[in-house]
């Protein structure tokens, strides 16, 4: 079975409920249901409480078919999304002309089970017009110190570091 057929088959087995304007506030319970795609592999489909779906799979040596990200990759991706969201929001609220933000995460894991993240480095590239270096660095630091729930949890097992590059519309500046 090819990649698309396998993933579509797994998704068809999962009932999807679409919610209108679902908001999750602090103190409320967040939900997620994970369904196994079946005995032919290690494909899992996550259904979130907000009605979204995400696929996860394992490596072939673990019984998977490499059809989707590993669960730990999604954890890392979620952390990157969480902090990038914060950085953009903080800069926008500060009325800075931010036009792009990407973050590359590089992580090391423990050698023994549970193979938690032990080090994570975030490399931010923030694009805009006349973005003050201090404002970008402050936004990143606020995300890591105060707002990003995901990186706050991972900081209990991993040393977290970051660097940033500001890209002026039309040309790159020096990394900080």
mmCIF file with all atom_site columns, C-alpha atoms in Angstrom:
data_model
loop_
_atom_site.group_PDB
_atom_site.id
_atom_site.type_symbol
_atom_site.label_atom_id
_atom_site.label_alt_id
_atom_site.label_comp_id
_atom_site.label_asym_id
_atom_site.label_entity_id
_atom_site.label_seq_id
_atom_site.pdbx_PDB_ins_code
_atom_site.Cartn_x
_atom_site.Cartn_y
_atom_site.Cartn_z
_atom_site.occupancy
_atom_site.B_iso_or_equiv
_atom_site.pdbx_formal_charge
_atom_site.auth_seq_id
_atom_site.auth_comp_id
_atom_site.auth_asym_id
_atom_site.auth_atom_id
_atom_site.pdbx_PDB_model_num
ATOM 1   C CA . UNK A 1 1   ? 0.000   0.000  0.000  1.00 0.00 ? 1   UNK A CA 1
ATOM 2   C CA . UNK A 1 2   ? 1.459   3.413  -0.909 1.00 0.00 ? 2   UNK A CA 1
ATOM 3   C CA . UNK A 1 3   ? 1.856   6.284  1.565  1.00 0.00 ? 3   UNK A CA 1
ATOM 4   C CA . UNK A 1 4   ? -1.308  8.188  0.623  1.00 0.00 ? 4   UNK A CA 1
ATOM 5   C CA . UNK A 1 5   ? -3.511  5.106  0.586  1.00 0.00 ? 5   UNK A CA 1
ATOM 6   C CA . UNK A 1 6   ? -2.195  3.962  3.964  1.00 0.00 ? 6   UNK A CA 1
ATOM 7   C CA . UNK A 1 7   ? -2.697  7.356  5.643  1.00 0.00 ? 7   UNK A CA 1
ATOM 8   C CA . UNK A 1 8   ? -6.124  7.886  4.058  1.00 0.00 ? 8   UNK A CA 1
ATOM 9   C CA . UNK A 1 9   ? -7.153  4.429  5.201  1.00 0.00 ? 9   UNK A CA 1
ATOM 10  C CA . UNK A 1 10  ? -6.144  5.233  8.769  1.00 0.00 ? 10  UNK A CA 1
ATOM 11  C CA . UNK A 1 11  ? -7.913  8.609  8.703  1.00 0.00 ? 11  UNK A CA 1
ATOM 12  C CA . UNK A 1 12  ? -11.124 7.063  7.337  1.00 0.00 ? 12  UNK A CA 1
ATOM 13  C CA . UNK A 1 13  ? -11.252 4.790  10.375 1.00 0.00 ? 13  UNK A CA 1
ATOM 14  C CA . UNK A 1 14  ? -11.258 7.795  12.710 1.00 0.00 ? 14  UNK A CA 1
ATOM 15  C CA . UNK A 1 15  ? -14.498 9.712  13.161 1.00 0.00 ? 15  UNK A CA 1
ATOM 16  C CA . UNK A 1 16  ? -13.805 13.446 12.991 1.00 0.00 ? 16  UNK A CA 1
ATOM 17  C CA . UNK A 1 17  ? -15.947 15.867 14.964 1.00 0.00 ? 17  UNK A CA 1
ATOM 18  C CA . UNK A 1 18  ? -15.726 19.496 13.904 1.00 0.00 ? 18  UNK A CA 1
ATOM 19  C CA . UNK A 1 19  ? -16.359 21.991 16.666 1.00 0.00 ? 19  UNK A CA 1
ATOM 20  C CA . UNK A 1 20  ? -17.535 25.561 16.183 1.00 0.00 ? 20  UNK A CA 1
ATOM 21  C CA . UNK A 1 21  ? -15.348 28.091 17.974 1.00 0.00 ? 21  UNK A CA 1
ATOM 22  C CA . UNK A 1 22  ? -13.709 25.812 20.511 1.00 0.00 ? 22  UNK A CA 1
ATOM 23  C CA . UNK A 1 23  ? -11.410 27.711 22.830 1.00 0.00 ? 23  UNK A CA 1
ATOM 24  C CA . UNK A 1 24  ? -9.255  26.180 25.523 1.00 0.00 ? 24  UNK A CA 1
ATOM 25  C CA . UNK A 1 25  ? -8.610  28.494 28.451 1.00 0.00 ? 25  UNK A CA 1
ATOM 26  C CA . UNK A 1 26  ? -6.202  28.167 31.363 1.00 0.00 ? 26  UNK A CA 1
ATOM 27  C CA . UNK A 1 27  ? -7.585  25.788 33.964 1.00 0.00 ? 27  UNK A CA 1
ATOM 28  C CA . UNK A 1 28  ? -9.785  23.969 31.470 1.00 0.00 ? 28  UNK A CA 1
ATOM 29  C CA . UNK A 1 29  ? -9.140  20.386 30.477 1.00 0.00 ? 29  UNK A CA 1
ATOM 30  C CA . UNK A 1 30  ? -7.462  19.779 27.138 1.00 0.00 ? 30  UNK A CA 1
ATOM 31  C CA . UNK A 1 31  ? -8.341  16.540 25.346 1.00 0.00 ? 31  UNK A CA 1
ATOM 32  C CA . UNK A 1 32  ? -6.723  14.352 22.766 1.00 0.00 ? 32  UNK A CA 1
ATOM 33  C CA . UNK A 1 33  ? -7.631  10.827 21.654 1.00 0.00 ? 33  UNK A CA 1
ATOM 34  C CA . UNK A 1 34  ? -5.098  8.582  19.964 1.00 0.00 ? 34  UNK A CA 1
ATOM 35  C CA . UNK A 1 35  ? -6.238  5.679  17.764 1.00 0.00 ? 35  UNK A CA 1
ATOM 36  C CA . UNK A 1 36  ? -3.974  2.946  16.459 1.00 0.00 ? 36  UNK A CA 1
ATOM 37  C CA . UNK A 1 37  ? -4.155  2.360  12.705 1.00 0.00 ? 37  UNK A CA 1
ATOM 38  C CA . UNK A 1 38  ? -4.130  -1.415 13.128 1.00 0.00 ? 38  UNK A CA 1
ATOM 39  C CA . UNK A 1 39  ? -1.944  -4.502 13.337 1.00 0.00 ? 39  UNK A CA 1
ATOM 40  C CA . UNK A 1 40  ? -0.071  -3.844 10.072 1.00 0.00 ? 40  UNK A CA 1
ATOM 41  C CA . UNK A 1 41  ? 2.097   -1.122 11.572 1.00 0.00 ? 41  UNK A CA 1
ATOM 42  C CA . UNK A 1 42  ? 2.559   1.561  14.176 1.00 0.00 ? 42  UNK A CA 1
ATOM 43  C CA . UNK A 1 43  ? 0.526   4.387  12.629 1.00 0.00 ? 43  UNK A CA 1
ATOM 44  C CA . UNK A 1 44  ? -1.465  6.369  15.189 1.00 0.00 ? 44  UNK A CA 1
ATOM 45  C CA . UNK A 1 45  ? -3.954  9.164  14.542 1.00 0.00 ? 45  UNK A CA 1
ATOM 46  C CA . UNK A 1 46  ? -4.494  11.864 17.145 1.00 0.00 ? 46  UNK A CA 1
ATOM 47  C CA . UNK A 1 47  ? -7.835  13.660 17.368 1.00 0.00 ? 47  UNK A CA 1
ATOM 48  C CA . UNK A 1 48  ? -7.679  16.879 19.365 1.00 0.00 ? 48  UNK A CA 1
ATOM 49  C CA . UNK A 1 49  ? -10.468 18.410 21.376 1.00 0.00 ? 49  UNK A CA 1
ATOM 50  C CA . UNK A 1 50  ? -10.571 21.254 18.848 1.00 0.00 ? 50  UNK A CA 1
ATOM 51  C CA . UNK A 1 51  ? -11.381 18.842 16.032 1.00 0.00 ? 51  UNK A CA 1
ATOM 52  C CA . UNK A 1 52  ? -7.985  18.553 14.360 1.00 0.00 ? 52  UNK A CA 1
ATOM 53  C CA . UNK A 1 53  ? -6.134  15.390 13.428 1.00 0.00 ? 53  UNK A CA 1
ATOM 54  C CA . UNK A 1 54  ? -2.450  14.506 13.239 1.00 0.00 ? 54  UNK A CA 1
ATOM 55  C CA . UNK A 1 55  ? -0.776  11.281 12.211 1.00 0.00 ? 55  UNK A CA 1
ATOM 56  C CA . UNK A 1 56  ? 2.224   9.673  13.913 1.00 0.00 ? 56  UNK A CA 1
ATOM 57  C CA . UNK A 1 57  ? 4.228   6.629  12.893 1.00 0.00 ? 57  UNK A CA 1
ATOM 58  C CA . UNK A 1 58  ? 7.247   4.701  14.007 1.00 0.00 ? 58  UNK A CA 1
ATOM 59  C CA . UNK A 1 59  ? 10.505  3.792  12.359 1.00 0.00 ? 59  UNK A CA 1
ATOM 60  C CA . UNK A 1 60  ? 10.587  0.553  10.352 1.00 0.00 ? 60  UNK A CA 1
ATOM 61  C CA . UNK A 1 61  ? 12.893  -1.045 12.921 1.00 0.00 ? 61  UNK A CA 1
ATOM 62  C CA . UNK A 1 62  ? 10.148  -0.453 15.516 1.00 0.00 ? 62  UNK A CA 1
ATOM 63  C CA . UNK A 1 63  ? 7.337   -1.868 13.382 1.00 0.00 ? 63  UNK A CA 1
ATOM 64  C CA . UNK A 1 64  ? 6.331   1.401  11.727 1.00 0.00 ? 64  UNK A CA 1
ATOM 65  C CA . UNK A 1 65  ? 6.284   2.357  8.069  1.00 0.00 ? 65  UNK A CA 1
ATOM 66  C CA . UNK A 1 66  ? 7.777   5.861  8.358  1.00 0.00 ? 66  UNK A CA 1
ATOM 67  C CA . UNK A 1 67  ? 4.521   7.377  7.075  1.00 0.00 ? 67  UNK A CA 1
ATOM 68  C CA . UNK A 1 68  ? 4.340   10.289 9.507  1.00 0.00 ? 68  UNK A CA 1
ATOM 69  C CA . UNK A 1 69  ? 6.412   12.082 12.143 1.00 0.00 ? 69  UNK A CA 1
ATOM 70  C CA . UNK A 1 70  ? 7.433   10.221 15.284 1.00 0.00 ? 70  UNK A CA 1
ATOM 71  C CA . UNK A 1 71  ? 5.583   11.260 18.460 1.00 0.00 ? 71  UNK A CA 1
ATOM 72  C CA . UNK A 1 72  ? 8.719   12.909 19.873 1.00 0.00 ? 72  UNK A CA 1
ATOM 73  C CA . UNK A 1 73  ? 9.138   14.875 16.628 1.00 0.00 ? 73  UNK A CA 1
ATOM 74  C CA . UNK A 1 74  ? 5.606   16.206 17.077 1.00 0.00 ? 74  UNK A CA 1
ATOM 75  C CA . UNK A 1 75  ? 6.429   17.142 20.664 1.00 0.00 ? 75  UNK A CA 1
ATOM 76  C CA . UNK A 1 76  ? 9.426   19.094 19.399 1.00 0.00 ? 76  UNK A CA 1
ATOM 77  C CA . UNK A 1 77  ? 7.366   20.635 16.569 1.00 0.00 ? 77  UNK A CA 1
ATOM 78  C CA . UNK A 1 78  ? 4.644   21.649 19.018 1.00 0.00 ? 78  UNK A CA 1
ATOM 79  C CA . UNK A 1 79  ? 7.228   23.352 21.184 1.00 0.00 ? 79  UNK A CA 1
ATOM 80  C CA . UNK A 1 80  ? 8.575   25.238 18.192 1.00 0.00 ? 80  UNK A CA 1
ATOM 81  C CA . UNK A 1 81  ? 5.068   26.266 17.190 1.00 0.00 ? 81  UNK A CA 1
ATOM 82  C CA . UNK A 1 82  ? 4.276   27.395 20.723 1.00 0.00 ? 82  UNK A CA 1
ATOM 83  C CA . UNK A 1 83  ? 7.311   29.641 21.042 1.00 0.00 ? 83  UNK A CA 1
ATOM 84  C CA . UNK A 1 84  ? 7.095   31.002 17.470 1.00 0.00 ? 84  UNK A CA 1
ATOM 85  C CA . UNK A 1 85  ? 3.456   31.903 18.130 1.00 0.00 ? 85  UNK A CA 1
ATOM 86  C CA . UNK A 1 86  ? 4.499   33.786 21.273 1.00 0.00 ? 86  UNK A CA 1
ATOM 87  C CA . UNK A 1 87  ? 7.328   35.658 19.541 1.00 0.00 ? 87  UNK A CA 1
ATOM 88  C CA . UNK A 1 88  ? 5.107   36.835 16.678 1.00 0.00 ? 88  UNK A CA 1
ATOM 89  C CA . UNK A 1 89  ? 2.292   37.822 19.046 1.00 0.00 ? 89  UNK A CA 1
ATOM 90  C CA . UNK A 1 90  ? 4.634   39.756 21.363 1.00 0.00 ? 90  UNK A CA 1
ATOM 91  C CA . UNK A 1 91  ? 6.215   41.605 18.435 1.00 0.00 ? 91  UNK A CA 1
ATOM 92  C CA . UNK A 1 92  ? 2.808   42.398 16.880 1.00 0.00 ? 92  UNK A CA 1
ATOM 93  C CA . UNK A 1 93  ? 1.469   43.678 20.200 1.00 0.00 ? 93  UNK A CA 1
ATOM 94  C CA . UNK A 1 94  ? 4.560   45.863 20.429 1.00 0.00 ? 94  UNK A CA 1
ATOM 95  C CA . UNK A 1 95  ? 3.550   47.289 17.027 1.00 0.00 ? 95  UNK A CA 1
ATOM 96  C CA . UNK A 1 96  ? 6.707   45.998 15.350 1.00 0.00 ? 96  UNK A CA 1
ATOM 97  C CA . UNK A 1 97  ? 6.550   45.310 11.606 1.00 0.00 ? 97  UNK A CA 1
ATOM 98  C CA . UNK A 1 98  ? 7.192   41.561 11.781 1.00 0.00 ? 98  UNK A CA 1
ATOM 99  C CA . UNK A 1 99  ? 6.527   39.760 8.503  1.00 0.00 ? 99  UNK A CA 1
ATOM 100 C CA . UNK A 1 100 ? 7.989   36.307 9.118  1.00 0.00 ? 100 UNK A CA 1
ATOM 101 C CA . UNK A 1 101 ? 9.203   33.977 11.808 1.00 0.00 ? 101 UNK A CA 1
ATOM 102 C CA . UNK A 1 102 ? 10.708  30.532 11.662 1.00 0.00 ? 102 UNK A CA 1
ATOM 103 C CA . UNK A 1 103 ? 12.409  28.498 14.316 1.00 0.00 ? 103 UNK A CA 1
ATOM 104 C CA . UNK A 1 104 ? 14.604  25.448 13.837 1.00 0.00 ? 104 UNK A CA 1
ATOM 105 C CA . UNK A 1 105 ? 14.900  23.148 16.828 1.00 0.00 ? 105 UNK A CA 1
ATOM 106 C CA . UNK A 1 106 ? 17.801  20.763 17.307 1.00 0.00 ? 106 UNK A CA 1
ATOM 107 C CA . UNK A 1 107 ? 17.452  18.363 20.208 1.00 0.00 ? 107 UNK A CA 1
ATOM 108 C CA . UNK A 1 108 ? 19.480  15.670 21.901 1.00 0.00 ? 108 UNK A CA 1
ATOM 109 C CA . UNK A 1 109 ? 17.859  12.809 23.785 1.00 0.00 ? 109 UNK A CA 1
ATOM 110 C CA . UNK A 1 110 ? 18.977  10.622 26.657 1.00 0.00 ? 110 UNK A CA 1
ATOM 111 C CA . UNK A 1 111 ? 20.613  7.317  25.735 1.00 0.00 ? 111 UNK A CA 1
ATOM 112 C CA . UNK A 1 112 ? 18.429  5.281  28.092 1.00 0.00 ? 112 UNK A CA 1
ATOM 113 C CA . UNK A 1 113 ? 14.675  5.006  28.617 1.00 0.00 ? 113 UNK A CA 1
ATOM 114 C CA . UNK A 1 114 ? 12.823  7.207  29.043 1.00 0.00 ? 114 UNK A CA 1
ATOM 115 C CA . UNK A 1 115 ? 14.709  8.937  26.247 1.00 0.00 ? 115 UNK A CA 1
ATOM 116 C CA . UNK A 1 116 ? 13.769  12.466 27.272 1.00 0.00 ? 116 UNK A CA 1
ATOM 117 C CA . UNK A 1 117 ? 15.169  15.527 25.581 1.00 0.00 ? 117 UNK A CA 1
ATOM 118 C CA . UNK A 1 118 ? 18.347  16.601 27.369 1.00 0.00 ? 118 UNK A CA 1
ATOM 119 C CA . UNK A 1 119 ? 19.312  19.609 25.235 1.00 0.00 ? 119 UNK A CA 1
ATOM 120 C CA . UNK A 1 120 ? 17.280  21.726 22.829 1.00 0.00 ? 120 UNK A CA 1
ATOM 121 C CA . UNK A 1 121 ? 18.603  24.647 20.801 1.00 0.00 ? 121 UNK A CA 1
ATOM 122 C CA . UNK A 1 122 ? 16.129  27.020 19.130 1.00 0.00 ? 122 UNK A CA 1
ATOM 123 C CA . UNK A 1 123 ? 17.394  29.015 16.132 1.00 0.00 ? 123 UNK A CA 1
ATOM 124 C CA . UNK A 1 124 ? 14.972  31.826 15.349 1.00 0.00 ? 124 UNK A CA 1
ATOM 125 C CA . UNK A 1 125 ? 14.863  33.718 12.058 1.00 0.00 ? 125 UNK A CA 1
ATOM 126 C CA . UNK A 1 126 ? 12.610  36.740 12.383 1.00 0.00 ? 126 UNK A CA 1
ATOM 127 C CA . UNK A 1 127 ? 11.848  38.880 9.344  1.00 0.00 ? 127 UNK A CA 1
ATOM 128 C CA . UNK A 1 128 ? 10.479  42.404 9.220  1.00 0.00 ? 128 UNK A CA 1
ATOM 129 C CA . UNK A 1 129 ? 11.061  46.099 8.752  1.00 0.00 ? 129 UNK A CA 1
ATOM 130 C CA . UNK A 1 130 ? 13.298  47.906 11.239 1.00 0.00 ? 130 UNK A CA 1
ATOM 131 C CA . UNK A 1 131 ? 12.907  45.243 13.922 1.00 0.00 ? 131 UNK A CA 1
ATOM 132 C CA . UNK A 1 132 ? 14.953  46.274 16.938 1.00 0.00 ? 132 UNK A CA 1
ATOM 133 C CA . UNK A 1 133 ? 17.307  43.496 18.021 1.00 0.00 ? 133 UNK A CA 1
ATOM 134 C CA . UNK A 1 134 ? 16.379  44.154 21.662 1.00 0.00 ? 134 UNK A CA 1
ATOM 135 C CA . UNK A 1 135 ? 12.648  43.727 20.912 1.00 0.00 ? 135 UNK A CA 1
ATOM 136 C CA . UNK A 1 136 ? 13.189  40.408 19.129 1.00 0.00 ? 136 UNK A CA 1
ATOM 137 C CA . UNK A 1 137 ? 15.448  39.088 21.890 1.00 0.00 ? 137 UNK A CA 1
ATOM 138 C CA . UNK A 1 138 ? 12.979  40.250 24.543 1.00 0.00 ? 138 UNK A CA 1
ATOM 139 C CA . UNK A 1 139 ? 10.098  38.488 22.740 1.00 0.00 ? 139 UNK A CA 1
ATOM 140 C CA . UNK A 1 140 ? 12.085  35.243 22.574 1.00 0.00 ? 140 UNK A CA 1
ATOM 141 C CA . UNK A 1 141 ? 13.137  35.486 26.217 1.00 0.00 ? 141 UNK A CA 1
ATOM 142 C CA . UNK A 1 142 ? 9.570   36.249 27.360 1.00 0.00 ? 142 UNK A CA 1
ATOM 143 C CA . UNK A 1 143 ? 8.313   33.233 25.435 1.00 0.00 ? 143 UNK A CA 1
ATOM 144 C CA . UNK A 1 144 ? 10.841  30.941 27.085 1.00 0.00 ? 144 UNK A CA 1
ATOM 145 C CA . UNK A 1 145 ? 10.620  32.459 30.568 1.00 0.00 ? 145 UNK A CA 1
ATOM 146 C CA . UNK A 1 146 ? 6.906   33.202 30.857 1.00 0.00 ? 146 UNK A CA 1
ATOM 147 C CA . UNK A 1 147 ? 4.550   32.176 28.060 1.00 0.00 ? 147 UNK A CA 1
ATOM 148 C CA . UNK A 1 148 ? 5.524   28.975 26.227 1.00 0.00 ? 148 UNK A CA 1
ATOM 149 C CA . UNK A 1 149 ? 4.009   26.117 28.220 1.00 0.00 ? 149 UNK A CA 1
ATOM 150 C CA . UNK A 1 150 ? 5.713   23.487 26.069 1.00 0.00 ? 150 UNK A CA 1
ATOM 151 C CA . UNK A 1 151 ? 9.249   24.785 26.509 1.00 0.00 ? 151 UNK A CA 1
ATOM 152 C CA . UNK A 1 152 ? 8.584   25.361 30.214 1.00 0.00 ? 152 UNK A CA 1
ATOM 153 C CA . UNK A 1 153 ? 7.726   21.657 30.599 1.00 0.00 ? 153 UNK A CA 1
ATOM 154 C CA . UNK A 1 154 ? 10.682  20.492 28.523 1.00 0.00 ? 154 UNK A CA 1
ATOM 155 C CA . UNK A 1 155 ? 13.028  22.732 30.529 1.00 0.00 ? 155 UNK A CA 1
ATOM 156 C CA . UNK A 1 156 ? 12.590  20.295 33.426 1.00 0.00 ? 156 UNK A CA 1
ATOM 157 C CA . UNK A 1 157 ? 14.675  17.702 31.572 1.00 0.00 ? 157 UNK A CA 1
ATOM 158 C CA . UNK A 1 158 ? 16.471  19.663 28.856 1.00 0.00 ? 158 UNK A CA 1
ATOM 159 C CA . UNK A 1 159 ? 18.949  22.507 28.802 1.00 0.00 ? 159 UNK A CA 1
ATOM 160 C CA . UNK A 1 160 ? 17.296  25.056 26.518 1.00 0.00 ? 160 UNK A CA 1
ATOM 161 C CA . UNK A 1 161 ? 19.340  27.566 24.516 1.00 0.00 ? 161 UNK A CA 1
ATOM 162 C CA . UNK A 1 162 ? 18.475  29.890 21.668 1.00 0.00 ? 162 UNK A CA 1
ATOM 163 C CA . UNK A 1 163 ? 19.929  32.179 19.051 1.00 0.00 ? 163 UNK A CA 1
ATOM 164 C CA . UNK A 1 164 ? 18.274  34.622 16.693 1.00 0.00 ? 164 UNK A CA 1
ATOM 165 C CA . UNK A 1 165 ? 18.808  36.193 13.320 1.00 0.00 ? 165 UNK A CA 1
ATOM 166 C CA . UNK A 1 166 ? 16.870  39.242 12.212 1.00 0.00 ? 166 UNK A CA 1
ATOM 167 C CA . UNK A 1 167 ? 16.269  39.485 8.483  1.00 0.00 ? 167 UNK A CA 1
ATOM 168 C CA . UNK A 1 168 ? 15.528  43.000 7.288  1.00 0.00 ? 168 UNK A CA 1
ATOM 169 C CA . UNK A 1 169 ? 13.186  43.112 4.294  1.00 0.00 ? 169 UNK A CA 1
ATOM 170 C CA . UNK A 1 170 ? 15.592  42.682 1.399  1.00 0.00 ? 170 UNK A CA 1
ATOM 171 C CA . UNK A 1 171 ? 18.760  41.592 3.271  1.00 0.00 ? 171 UNK A CA 1
ATOM 172 C CA . UNK A 1 172 ? 20.012  39.638 6.299  1.00 0.00 ? 172 UNK A CA 1
ATOM 173 C CA . UNK A 1 173 ? 21.553  41.101 9.441  1.00 0.00 ? 173 UNK A CA 1
ATOM 174 C CA . UNK A 1 174 ? 24.105  39.558 11.730 1.00 0.00 ? 174 UNK A CA 1
ATOM 175 C CA . UNK A 1 175 ? 23.023  36.704 14.037 1.00 0.00 ? 175 UNK A CA 1
ATOM 176 C CA . UNK A 1 176 ? 22.748  37.564 17.733 1.00 0.00 ? 176 UNK A CA 1
#
